[in-house]
Coordinates of C-alpha atoms in Angstrom, one line a residue:
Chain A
X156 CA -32.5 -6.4 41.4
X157 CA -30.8 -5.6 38.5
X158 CA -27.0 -4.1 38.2
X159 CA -26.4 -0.5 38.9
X160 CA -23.4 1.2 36.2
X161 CA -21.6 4.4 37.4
X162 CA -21.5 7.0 34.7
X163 CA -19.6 10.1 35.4
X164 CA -20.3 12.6 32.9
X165 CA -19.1 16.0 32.0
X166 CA -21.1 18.8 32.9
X167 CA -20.4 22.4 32.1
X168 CA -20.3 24.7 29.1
X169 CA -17.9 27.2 27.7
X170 CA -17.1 28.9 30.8
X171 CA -16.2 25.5 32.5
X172 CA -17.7 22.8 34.5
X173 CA -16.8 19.3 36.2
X174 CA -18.1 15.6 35.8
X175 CA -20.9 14.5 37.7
X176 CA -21.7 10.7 38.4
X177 CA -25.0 9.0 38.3
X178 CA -25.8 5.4 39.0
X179 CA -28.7 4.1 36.1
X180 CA -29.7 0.3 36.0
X181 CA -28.3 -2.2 33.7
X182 CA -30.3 -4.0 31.4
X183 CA -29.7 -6.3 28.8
X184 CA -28.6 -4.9 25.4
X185 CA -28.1 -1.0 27.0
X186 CA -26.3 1.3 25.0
X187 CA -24.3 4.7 26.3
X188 CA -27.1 6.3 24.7
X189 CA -29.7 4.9 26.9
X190 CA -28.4 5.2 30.0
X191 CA -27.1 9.1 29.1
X192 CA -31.7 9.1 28.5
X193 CA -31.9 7.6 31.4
X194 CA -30.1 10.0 33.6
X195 CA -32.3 12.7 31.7
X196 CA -35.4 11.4 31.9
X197 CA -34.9 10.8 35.9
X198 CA -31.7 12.4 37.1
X199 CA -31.0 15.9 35.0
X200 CA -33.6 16.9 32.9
X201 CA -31.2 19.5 32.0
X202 CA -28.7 17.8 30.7
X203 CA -27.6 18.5 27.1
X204 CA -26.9 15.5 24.7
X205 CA -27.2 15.4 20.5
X206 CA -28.5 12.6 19.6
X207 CA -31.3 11.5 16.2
X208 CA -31.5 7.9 15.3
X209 CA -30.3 6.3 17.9
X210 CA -29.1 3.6 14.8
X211 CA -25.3 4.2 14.3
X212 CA -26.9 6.5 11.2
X213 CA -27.1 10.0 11.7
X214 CA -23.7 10.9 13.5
X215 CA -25.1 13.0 15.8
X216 CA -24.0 11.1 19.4
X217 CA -20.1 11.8 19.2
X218 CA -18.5 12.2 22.2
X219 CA -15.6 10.3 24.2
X220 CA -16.3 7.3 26.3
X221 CA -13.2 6.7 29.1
X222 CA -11.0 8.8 26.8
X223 CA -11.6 6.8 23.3
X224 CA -14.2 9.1 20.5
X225 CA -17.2 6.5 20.3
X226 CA -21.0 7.3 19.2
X227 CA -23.2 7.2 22.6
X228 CA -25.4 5.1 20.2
X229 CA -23.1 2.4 19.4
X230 CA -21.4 1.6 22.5
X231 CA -23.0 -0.8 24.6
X232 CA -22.6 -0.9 28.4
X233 CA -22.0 -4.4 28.7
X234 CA -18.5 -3.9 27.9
X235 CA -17.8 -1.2 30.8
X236 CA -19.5 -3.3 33.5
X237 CA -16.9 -3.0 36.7
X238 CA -15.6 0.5 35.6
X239 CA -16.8 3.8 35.6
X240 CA -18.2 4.6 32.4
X241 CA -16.7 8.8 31.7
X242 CA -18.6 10.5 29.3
X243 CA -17.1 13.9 27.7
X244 CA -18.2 15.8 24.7
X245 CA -15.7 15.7 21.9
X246 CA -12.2 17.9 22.6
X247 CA -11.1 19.4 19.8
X248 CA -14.3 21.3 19.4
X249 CA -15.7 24.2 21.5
X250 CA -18.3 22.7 23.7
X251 CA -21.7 24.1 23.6
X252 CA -23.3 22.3 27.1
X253 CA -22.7 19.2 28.4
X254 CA -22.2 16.4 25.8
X255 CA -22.8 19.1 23.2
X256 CA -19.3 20.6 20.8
X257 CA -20.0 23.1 18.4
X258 CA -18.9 21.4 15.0
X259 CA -19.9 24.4 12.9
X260 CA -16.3 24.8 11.8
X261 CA -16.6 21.5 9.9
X262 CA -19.4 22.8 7.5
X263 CA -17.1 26.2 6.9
X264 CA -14.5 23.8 5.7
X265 CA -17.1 21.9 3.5
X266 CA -17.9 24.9 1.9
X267 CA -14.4 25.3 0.5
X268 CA -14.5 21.8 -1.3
X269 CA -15.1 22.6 -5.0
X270 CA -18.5 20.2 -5.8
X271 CA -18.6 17.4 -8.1
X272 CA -18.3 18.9 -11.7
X273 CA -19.3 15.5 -14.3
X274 CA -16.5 15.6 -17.2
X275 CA -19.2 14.1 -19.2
X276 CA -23.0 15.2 -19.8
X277 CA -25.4 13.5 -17.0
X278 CA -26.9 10.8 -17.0
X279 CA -23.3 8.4 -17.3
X280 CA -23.5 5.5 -17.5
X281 CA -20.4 3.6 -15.0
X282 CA -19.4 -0.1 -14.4
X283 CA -19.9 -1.2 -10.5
X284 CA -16.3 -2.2 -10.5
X285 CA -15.4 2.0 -11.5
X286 CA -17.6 2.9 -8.1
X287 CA -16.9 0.5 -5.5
X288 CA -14.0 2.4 -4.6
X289 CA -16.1 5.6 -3.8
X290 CA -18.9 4.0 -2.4
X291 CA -16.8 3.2 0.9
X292 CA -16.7 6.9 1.1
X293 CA -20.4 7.6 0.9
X294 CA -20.5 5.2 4.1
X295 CA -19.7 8.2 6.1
X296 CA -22.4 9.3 8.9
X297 CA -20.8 12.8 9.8
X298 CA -20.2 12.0 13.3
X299 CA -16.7 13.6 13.2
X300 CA -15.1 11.3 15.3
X301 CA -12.0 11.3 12.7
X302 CA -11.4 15.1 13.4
X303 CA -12.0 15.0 17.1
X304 CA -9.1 12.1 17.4
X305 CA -6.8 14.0 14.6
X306 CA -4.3 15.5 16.5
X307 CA -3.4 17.8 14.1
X308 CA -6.7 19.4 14.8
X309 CA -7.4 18.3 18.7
X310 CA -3.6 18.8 19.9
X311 CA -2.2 21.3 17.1
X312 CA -5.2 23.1 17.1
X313 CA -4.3 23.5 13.5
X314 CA -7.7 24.3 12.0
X315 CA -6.4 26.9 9.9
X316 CA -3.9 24.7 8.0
X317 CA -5.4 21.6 7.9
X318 CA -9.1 20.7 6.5
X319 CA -9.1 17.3 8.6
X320 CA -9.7 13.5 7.8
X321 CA -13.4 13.7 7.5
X322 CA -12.6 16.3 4.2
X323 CA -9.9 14.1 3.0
X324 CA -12.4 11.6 2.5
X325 CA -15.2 14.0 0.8
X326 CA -12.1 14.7 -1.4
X327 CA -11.0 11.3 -2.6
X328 CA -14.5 11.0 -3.1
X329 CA -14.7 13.4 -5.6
X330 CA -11.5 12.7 -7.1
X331 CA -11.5 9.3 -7.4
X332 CA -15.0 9.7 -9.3
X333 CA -14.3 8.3 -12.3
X334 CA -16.9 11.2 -14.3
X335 CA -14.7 13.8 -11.8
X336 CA -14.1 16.6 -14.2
X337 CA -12.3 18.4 -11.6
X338 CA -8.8 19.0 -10.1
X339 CA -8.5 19.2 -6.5
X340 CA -4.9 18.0 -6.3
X341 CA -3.7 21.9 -5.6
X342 CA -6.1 22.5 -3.0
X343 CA -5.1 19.5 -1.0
X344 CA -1.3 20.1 -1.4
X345 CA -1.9 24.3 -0.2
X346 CA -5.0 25.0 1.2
X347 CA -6.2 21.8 2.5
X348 CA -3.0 20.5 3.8
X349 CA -3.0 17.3 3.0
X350 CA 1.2 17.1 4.3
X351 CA 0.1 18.0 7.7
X352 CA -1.4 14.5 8.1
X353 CA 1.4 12.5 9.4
X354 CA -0.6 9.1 9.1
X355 CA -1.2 7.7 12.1
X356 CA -4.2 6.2 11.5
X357 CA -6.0 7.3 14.4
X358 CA -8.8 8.3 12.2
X359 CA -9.3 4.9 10.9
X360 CA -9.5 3.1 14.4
X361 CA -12.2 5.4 15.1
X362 CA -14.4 5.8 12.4
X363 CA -17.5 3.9 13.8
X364 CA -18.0 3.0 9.8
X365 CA -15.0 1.1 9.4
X366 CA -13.7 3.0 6.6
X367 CA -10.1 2.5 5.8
X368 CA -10.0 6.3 5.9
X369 CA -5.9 6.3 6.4
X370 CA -5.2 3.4 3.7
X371 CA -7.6 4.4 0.8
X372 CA -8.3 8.0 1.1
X373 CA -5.6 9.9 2.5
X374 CA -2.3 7.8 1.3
X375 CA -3.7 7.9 -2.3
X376 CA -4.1 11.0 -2.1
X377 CA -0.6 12.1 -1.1
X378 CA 0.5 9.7 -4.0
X379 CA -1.6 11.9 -6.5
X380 CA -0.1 14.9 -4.8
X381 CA 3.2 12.9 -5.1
X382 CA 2.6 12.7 -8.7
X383 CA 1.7 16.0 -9.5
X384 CA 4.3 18.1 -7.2
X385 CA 7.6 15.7 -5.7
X386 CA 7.7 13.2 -8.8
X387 CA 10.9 14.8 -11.3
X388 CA 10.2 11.8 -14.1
X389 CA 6.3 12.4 -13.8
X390 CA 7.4 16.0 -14.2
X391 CA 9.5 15.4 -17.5
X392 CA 6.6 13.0 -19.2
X393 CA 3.6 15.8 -18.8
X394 CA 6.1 18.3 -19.6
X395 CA 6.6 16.2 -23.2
X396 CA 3.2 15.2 -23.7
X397 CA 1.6 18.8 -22.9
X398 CA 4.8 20.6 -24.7
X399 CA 2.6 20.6 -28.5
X400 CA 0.0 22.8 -26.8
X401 CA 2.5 24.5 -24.7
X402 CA 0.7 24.2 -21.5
X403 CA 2.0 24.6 -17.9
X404 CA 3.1 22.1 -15.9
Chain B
X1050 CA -37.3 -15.1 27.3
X1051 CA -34.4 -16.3 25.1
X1052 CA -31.9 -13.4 25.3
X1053 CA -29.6 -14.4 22.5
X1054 CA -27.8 -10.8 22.5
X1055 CA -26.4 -11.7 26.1
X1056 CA -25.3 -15.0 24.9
X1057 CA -21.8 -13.8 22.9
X1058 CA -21.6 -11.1 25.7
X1059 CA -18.6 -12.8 27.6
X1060 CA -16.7 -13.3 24.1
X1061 CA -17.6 -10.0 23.1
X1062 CA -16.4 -8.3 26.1
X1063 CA -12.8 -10.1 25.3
X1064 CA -12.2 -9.0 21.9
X1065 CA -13.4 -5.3 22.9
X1066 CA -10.8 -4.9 25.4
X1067 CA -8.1 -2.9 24.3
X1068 CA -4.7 -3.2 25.5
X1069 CA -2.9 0.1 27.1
X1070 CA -2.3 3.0 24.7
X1071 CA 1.5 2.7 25.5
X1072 CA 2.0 -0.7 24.4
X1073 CA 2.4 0.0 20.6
X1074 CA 4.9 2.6 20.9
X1075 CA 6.8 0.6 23.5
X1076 CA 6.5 -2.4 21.7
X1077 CA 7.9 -0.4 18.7
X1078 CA 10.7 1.4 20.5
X1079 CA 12.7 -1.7 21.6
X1080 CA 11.7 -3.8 18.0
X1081 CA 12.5 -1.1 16.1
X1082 CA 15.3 0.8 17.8
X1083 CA 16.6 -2.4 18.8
X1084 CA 16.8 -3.5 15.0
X1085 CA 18.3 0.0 14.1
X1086 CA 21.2 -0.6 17.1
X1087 CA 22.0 -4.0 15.6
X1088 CA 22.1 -2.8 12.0
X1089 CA 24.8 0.1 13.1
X1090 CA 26.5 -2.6 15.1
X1091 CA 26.6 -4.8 11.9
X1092 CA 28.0 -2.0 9.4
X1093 CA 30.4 -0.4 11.5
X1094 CA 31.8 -4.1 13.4
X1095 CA 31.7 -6.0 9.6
X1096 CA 33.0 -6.1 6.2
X1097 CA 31.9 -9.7 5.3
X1098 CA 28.7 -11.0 5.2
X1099 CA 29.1 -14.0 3.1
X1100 CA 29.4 -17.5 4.4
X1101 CA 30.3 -20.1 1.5
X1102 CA 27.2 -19.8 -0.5
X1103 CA 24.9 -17.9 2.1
X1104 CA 25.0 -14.3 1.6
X1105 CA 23.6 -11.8 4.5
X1106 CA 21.0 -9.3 3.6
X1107 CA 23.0 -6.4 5.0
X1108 CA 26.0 -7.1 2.2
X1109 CA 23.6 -7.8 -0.7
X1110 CA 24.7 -6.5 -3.8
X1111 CA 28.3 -6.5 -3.0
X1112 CA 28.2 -2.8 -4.2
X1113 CA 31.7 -2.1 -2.3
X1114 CA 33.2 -5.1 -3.8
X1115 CA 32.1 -4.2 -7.4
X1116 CA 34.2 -0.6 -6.7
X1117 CA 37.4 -2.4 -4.9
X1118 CA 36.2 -0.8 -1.3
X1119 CA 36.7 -3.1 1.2
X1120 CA 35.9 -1.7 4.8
X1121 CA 31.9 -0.7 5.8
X1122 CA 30.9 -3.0 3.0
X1123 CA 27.5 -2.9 4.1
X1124 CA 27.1 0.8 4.6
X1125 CA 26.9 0.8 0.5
X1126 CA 23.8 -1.5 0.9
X1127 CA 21.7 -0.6 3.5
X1128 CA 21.0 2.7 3.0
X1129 CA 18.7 1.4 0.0
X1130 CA 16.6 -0.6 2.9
X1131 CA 16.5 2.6 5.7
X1132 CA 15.3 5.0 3.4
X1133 CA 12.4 2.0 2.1
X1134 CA 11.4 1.5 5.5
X1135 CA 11.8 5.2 6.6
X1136 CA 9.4 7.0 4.1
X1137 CA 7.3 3.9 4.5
X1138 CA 3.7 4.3 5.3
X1139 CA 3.3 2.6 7.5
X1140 CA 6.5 2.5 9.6
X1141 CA 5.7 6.3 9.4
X1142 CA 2.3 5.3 11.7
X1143 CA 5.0 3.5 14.0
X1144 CA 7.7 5.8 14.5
X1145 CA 5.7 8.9 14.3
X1146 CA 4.1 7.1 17.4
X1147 CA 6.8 5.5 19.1
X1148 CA 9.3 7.5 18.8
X1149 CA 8.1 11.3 18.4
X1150 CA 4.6 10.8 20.1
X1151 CA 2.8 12.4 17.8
X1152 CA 0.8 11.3 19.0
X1153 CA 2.0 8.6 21.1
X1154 CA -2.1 6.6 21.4
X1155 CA -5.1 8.2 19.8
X1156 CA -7.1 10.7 21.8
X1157 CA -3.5 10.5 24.1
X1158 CA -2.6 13.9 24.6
X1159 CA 0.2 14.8 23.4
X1160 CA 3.7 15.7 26.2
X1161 CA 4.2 19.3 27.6
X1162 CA 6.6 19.9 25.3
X1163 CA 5.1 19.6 21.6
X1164 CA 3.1 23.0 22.6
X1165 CA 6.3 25.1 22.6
X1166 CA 7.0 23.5 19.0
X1167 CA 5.2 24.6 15.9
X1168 CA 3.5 21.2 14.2
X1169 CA 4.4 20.7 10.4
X1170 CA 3.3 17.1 10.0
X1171 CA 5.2 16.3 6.7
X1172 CA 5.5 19.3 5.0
X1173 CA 8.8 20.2 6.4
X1174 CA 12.3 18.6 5.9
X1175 CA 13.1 15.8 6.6
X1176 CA 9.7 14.7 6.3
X1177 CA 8.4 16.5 3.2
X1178 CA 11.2 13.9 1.6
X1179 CA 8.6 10.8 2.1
X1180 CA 6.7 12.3 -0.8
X1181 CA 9.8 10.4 -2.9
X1182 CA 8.9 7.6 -1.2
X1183 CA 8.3 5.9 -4.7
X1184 CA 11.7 6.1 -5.4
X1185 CA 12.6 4.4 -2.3
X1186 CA 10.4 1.7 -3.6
X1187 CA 12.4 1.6 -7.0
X1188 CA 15.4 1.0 -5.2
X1189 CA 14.2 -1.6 -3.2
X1190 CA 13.2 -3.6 -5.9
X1191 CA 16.6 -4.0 -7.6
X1192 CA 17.8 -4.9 -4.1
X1193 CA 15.4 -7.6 -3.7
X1194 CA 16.0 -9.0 -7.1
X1195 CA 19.4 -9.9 -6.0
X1196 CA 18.2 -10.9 -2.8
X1197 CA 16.2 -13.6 -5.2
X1198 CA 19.7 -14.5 -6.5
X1199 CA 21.2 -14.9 -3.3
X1200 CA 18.2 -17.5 -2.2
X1201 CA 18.7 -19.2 -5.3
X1202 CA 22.8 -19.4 -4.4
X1203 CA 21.8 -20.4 -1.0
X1204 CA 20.2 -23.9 -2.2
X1205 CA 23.5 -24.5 -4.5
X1206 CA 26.1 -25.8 -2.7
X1207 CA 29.8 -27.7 -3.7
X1208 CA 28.4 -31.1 -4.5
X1209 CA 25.3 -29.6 -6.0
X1210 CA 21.4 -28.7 -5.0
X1211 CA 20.9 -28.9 -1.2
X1212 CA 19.2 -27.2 1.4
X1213 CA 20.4 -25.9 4.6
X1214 CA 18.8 -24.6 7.6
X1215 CA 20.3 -21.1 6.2
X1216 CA 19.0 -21.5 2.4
X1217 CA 15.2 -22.1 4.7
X1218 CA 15.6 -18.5 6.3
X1219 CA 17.1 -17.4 3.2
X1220 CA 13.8 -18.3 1.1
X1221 CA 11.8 -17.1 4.1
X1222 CA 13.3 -13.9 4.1
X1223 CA 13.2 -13.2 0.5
X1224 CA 9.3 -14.2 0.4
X1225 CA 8.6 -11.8 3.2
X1226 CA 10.6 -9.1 1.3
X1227 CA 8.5 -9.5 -1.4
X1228 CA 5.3 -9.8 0.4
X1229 CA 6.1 -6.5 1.7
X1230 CA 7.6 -5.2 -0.8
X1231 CA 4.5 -5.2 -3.5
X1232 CA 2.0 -4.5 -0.8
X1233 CA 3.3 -0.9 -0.8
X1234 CA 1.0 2.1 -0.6
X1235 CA 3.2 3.7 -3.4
X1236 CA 3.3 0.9 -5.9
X1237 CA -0.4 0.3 -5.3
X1238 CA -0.7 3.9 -6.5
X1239 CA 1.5 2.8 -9.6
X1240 CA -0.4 -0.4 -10.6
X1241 CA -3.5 1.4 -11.1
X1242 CA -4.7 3.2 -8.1
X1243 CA -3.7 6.7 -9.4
X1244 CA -7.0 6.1 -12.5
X1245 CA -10.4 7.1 -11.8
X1246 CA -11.8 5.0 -14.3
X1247 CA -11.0 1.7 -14.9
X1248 CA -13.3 0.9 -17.8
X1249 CA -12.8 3.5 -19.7
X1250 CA -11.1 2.1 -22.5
X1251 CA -13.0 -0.6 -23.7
X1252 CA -16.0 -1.4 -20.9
X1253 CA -13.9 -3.7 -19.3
X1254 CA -11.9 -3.5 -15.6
X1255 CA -8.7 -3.1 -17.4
X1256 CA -5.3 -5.0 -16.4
X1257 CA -4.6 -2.1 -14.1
X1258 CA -7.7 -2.6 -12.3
X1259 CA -6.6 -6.3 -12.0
X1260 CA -3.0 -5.4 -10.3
X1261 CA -5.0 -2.9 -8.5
X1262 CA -7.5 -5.3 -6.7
X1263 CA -4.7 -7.5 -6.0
X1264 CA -2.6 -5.6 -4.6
X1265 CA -5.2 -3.8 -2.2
X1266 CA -5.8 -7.1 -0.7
X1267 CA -2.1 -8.0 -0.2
X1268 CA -1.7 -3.8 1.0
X1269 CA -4.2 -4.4 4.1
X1270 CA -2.0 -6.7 5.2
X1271 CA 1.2 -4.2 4.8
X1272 CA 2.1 -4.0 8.3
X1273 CA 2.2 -7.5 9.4
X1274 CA 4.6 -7.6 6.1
X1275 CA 6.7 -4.9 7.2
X1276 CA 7.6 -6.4 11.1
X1277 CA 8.0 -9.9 9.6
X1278 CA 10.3 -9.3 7.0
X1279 CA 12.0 -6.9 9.5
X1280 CA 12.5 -9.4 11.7
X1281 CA 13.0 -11.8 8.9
X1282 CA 16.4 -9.9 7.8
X1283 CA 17.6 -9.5 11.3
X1284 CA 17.2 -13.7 11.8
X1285 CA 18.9 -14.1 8.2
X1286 CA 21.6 -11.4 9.3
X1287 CA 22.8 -12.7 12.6
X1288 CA 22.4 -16.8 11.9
X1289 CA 25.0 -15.9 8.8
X1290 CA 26.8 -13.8 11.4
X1291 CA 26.9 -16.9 14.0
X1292 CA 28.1 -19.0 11.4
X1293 CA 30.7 -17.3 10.2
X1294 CA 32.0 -16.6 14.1
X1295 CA 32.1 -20.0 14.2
X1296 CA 29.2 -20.3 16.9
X1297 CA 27.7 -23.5 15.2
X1298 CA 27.9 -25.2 12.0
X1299 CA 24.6 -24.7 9.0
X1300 CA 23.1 -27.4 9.8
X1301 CA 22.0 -29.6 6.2
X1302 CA 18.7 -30.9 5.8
X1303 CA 19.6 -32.9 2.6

């Protein structure tokens, strides 16, 4: 007979609700994911859980396994065998049912991020070496695991003042381009809030994609915020290069 | 059937374990604050730092000599150092987590008390000041460079070239201060990580691009840089300090 694994998971919706514990059968290779099926398929046909690929791929399976944001999808059982596994939808968002957050506020925020505008006429032609540095970037799924665990966003609540890791990223991605026509530098030293990150790297432990999201997006991009508001002798040298066409600073 | 899955399981399960959220910011409490007791201890208690031709970190340059002051010697020194390490990075991770818990572990809530407080991150004094963090950096490199003389000094000794257990940590010290010092976030930023385009002059990965690479590889390392050579100057600092108490004599390899 094979081993039983306790899974308590969270139950409830906006008005409330409690964990509830199930008992599923281990098998070999079982992800969260599968046993969360299981429970539906035999235990709770009701219960609510996002889910798409079931491959690591689509993002959609956030949620927090015994307190740490995981993907359902990419956590295998194996390593919770002796506990019991608790399964909650992510915090810093408002839950829907179940294992189910509203993210919604995440594609509002998208929408404020100025789109890739080419400085040259399409198609470019780049070196590999100019695009590796983005192409960690495109790596990311979506799950939002990085703004769940931000807590400038999960304790802070500080939605308002702060676009998040997960745009931080979408951002360096633009900006580090190297056919970016664009400036986005103000946005992330007002609007976006890039100062309100504090670096603690949460978001990096996290990401289920292993990008270095603390070390290559978000520090860089204080630098180039560095550059263009805090640095006095950066300051001085535009000021003299720009002076013959009397621009701004 | 072969289950070859199952096989690294027991491995596996051993390198996922995690230890206790607490443990970093404990672990960084008593390094850390425990480093930052000693250093007061060592500024306010001492105005030499120099033992024949072994200099301590904490008295390197001599500024106060070069002016004719001759009490908290080191005070003119160290503040170079503290505001390095303060508006570093990644000590920013550390402190930020050990000592103001915010937050203390990820996904740990944060205490009771934060919720009363309105949350600025770094936008806010004393904080918003780590955006001149570059500066710090600037700083610390003239201070290392005479660190690099004082190592070099330390292998020189009245009947000529020799080495002492003292010129080791000396050496050791001024190779971790380096190592961490050019693995900065900052100077990576400098070097070429501030360019979008690193071809664009000429096809080529430019020089820049070079630096660039090189010093992303030494940056992921930055951490491990920043507690050794922490720990590297306390060890340097307080085996001069023994010596020149008189607790034991260098002892001289050849």
């Amino acid at each position: 007979m094979s081993e039983e694994i306790v899974l308590s998971i969270y139950r409830g919706d906006a008005d409330g609700g409690q964990e509830v514990e199930y008992s599923v059968p281990l098998t070999p290779g079982m992800v969260v994911l599968d046993a969360v099926h299981q429970v539906q398929a035999h235990q709770a046909q009701d219960l609510a859980v996002r889910w798409n690929c079931k491959a690591a791929h689509c993002g959609s399976c956030s949620a927090e396994i015994n307190g740490r944001p995981k993907l359902l999808c990419k956590t295998r059982l194996d390593d919770y065998v002796g506990q019991t596994v608790h399964i909650l939808p992510m915090q810093t968002f408002p839950i829907i049912k179940d294992l189910v957050s509203d993210v919604s506020w995440n594609y509002e925020v998208a929408k404020k991020i100025p789109a890739f505008k080419p400085a040259t006429a399409v198609p470019f032609r780049m070196q590999q070496f100019d695009v590796d540095r983005v192409q960690e970037f495109h790596h990311c799924i979506e799950c939002f695991l990085c703004q769940d665990v931000c807590h400038v966003l999960r304790d802070h609540d500080a939605k308002d003042e702060y676009f998040g890791p997960r745009f931080m990223v979408k951002i360096a991605e633009y900006e580090m381009h190297p056919r970016e026509g664009g400036d986005r530098i103000p946005l992330l030293a007002h609007e976006a809030g890039l100062n309100m990150c504090n670096v603690t790297k949460c978001c990096t432990e996290v990401c289920p994609q292993h990008i270095r999201i603390t070390d290559n997006a978000i520090i860089p991009l204080k630098e180039r915020v560095a550059d263009q508001y805090w640095d006095p002798l950066r300051a001085l040298f535009r000021r003299k290069k720009e002076s013959p066409t009397n621009q701004s600073v | 059937m072969a289950q070859p899955v199952q096989a690294a399981v027991e491995g596996r399960k051993q390198a996922e374990k995690h230890l206790p959220y607490w443990v970093e910011p404990a672990f960084t409490i008593v390094a850390l604050g425990g480093f930052v007791i000693y250093a007061i201890w060592e500024v306010l208690a001492h105005n030499n730092g120099t033992y024949h031709n072994y200099v301590s970190p904490f008295f390197s340059p001599g500024v106060a000599g070069w002016f004719g002051i001759h009490v908290l010697t080191a005070l003119y020194v160290v503040w170079v150092p503290f505001i390095f390490r303060f508006s570093c990075y990644y000590y920013r991770k550390e402190y930020f987590r050990g000592f103001f818990f915010h937050p203390a572990g990820c996904a740990v809530s944060e205490p009771a008390s934060h919720k009363n407080k309105r949350y600025t991150g770094e936008r806010r004094f004393p904080f918003n000041l780590n955006n001149l963090h570059r500066y710090a950096w600037y700083l610390a490199v003239i201070v290392l460079i005479f660190l690099w003389k004082d190592t070099v000094q330390a292998f020189i000794f009245k009947n000529g070239f020799g080495v002492g257990l003292g010129s080791i940590i000396l050496l050791i010290n001024a190779v971790l201060l380096t190592g961490y010092t050019f693995s900065c976030h900052a100077f990576r930023n400098m070097i070429g990580g501030r360019k979008d385009c690193f071809s664009c002059a000429n096809g080529k990965p430019s020089t820049g691009y070079k630096w660039w690479r090189r010093v992303s590889v030494w940056n992921q390392f930055h951490g491990a840089w920043a507690w050794a050579s922490l720990f590297s100057v306390w060890a340097a600092d307080l085996y001069i300090r023994l010596l020149i108490s008189g607790v034991f004599s260098d002892p001289r390899l050849f």
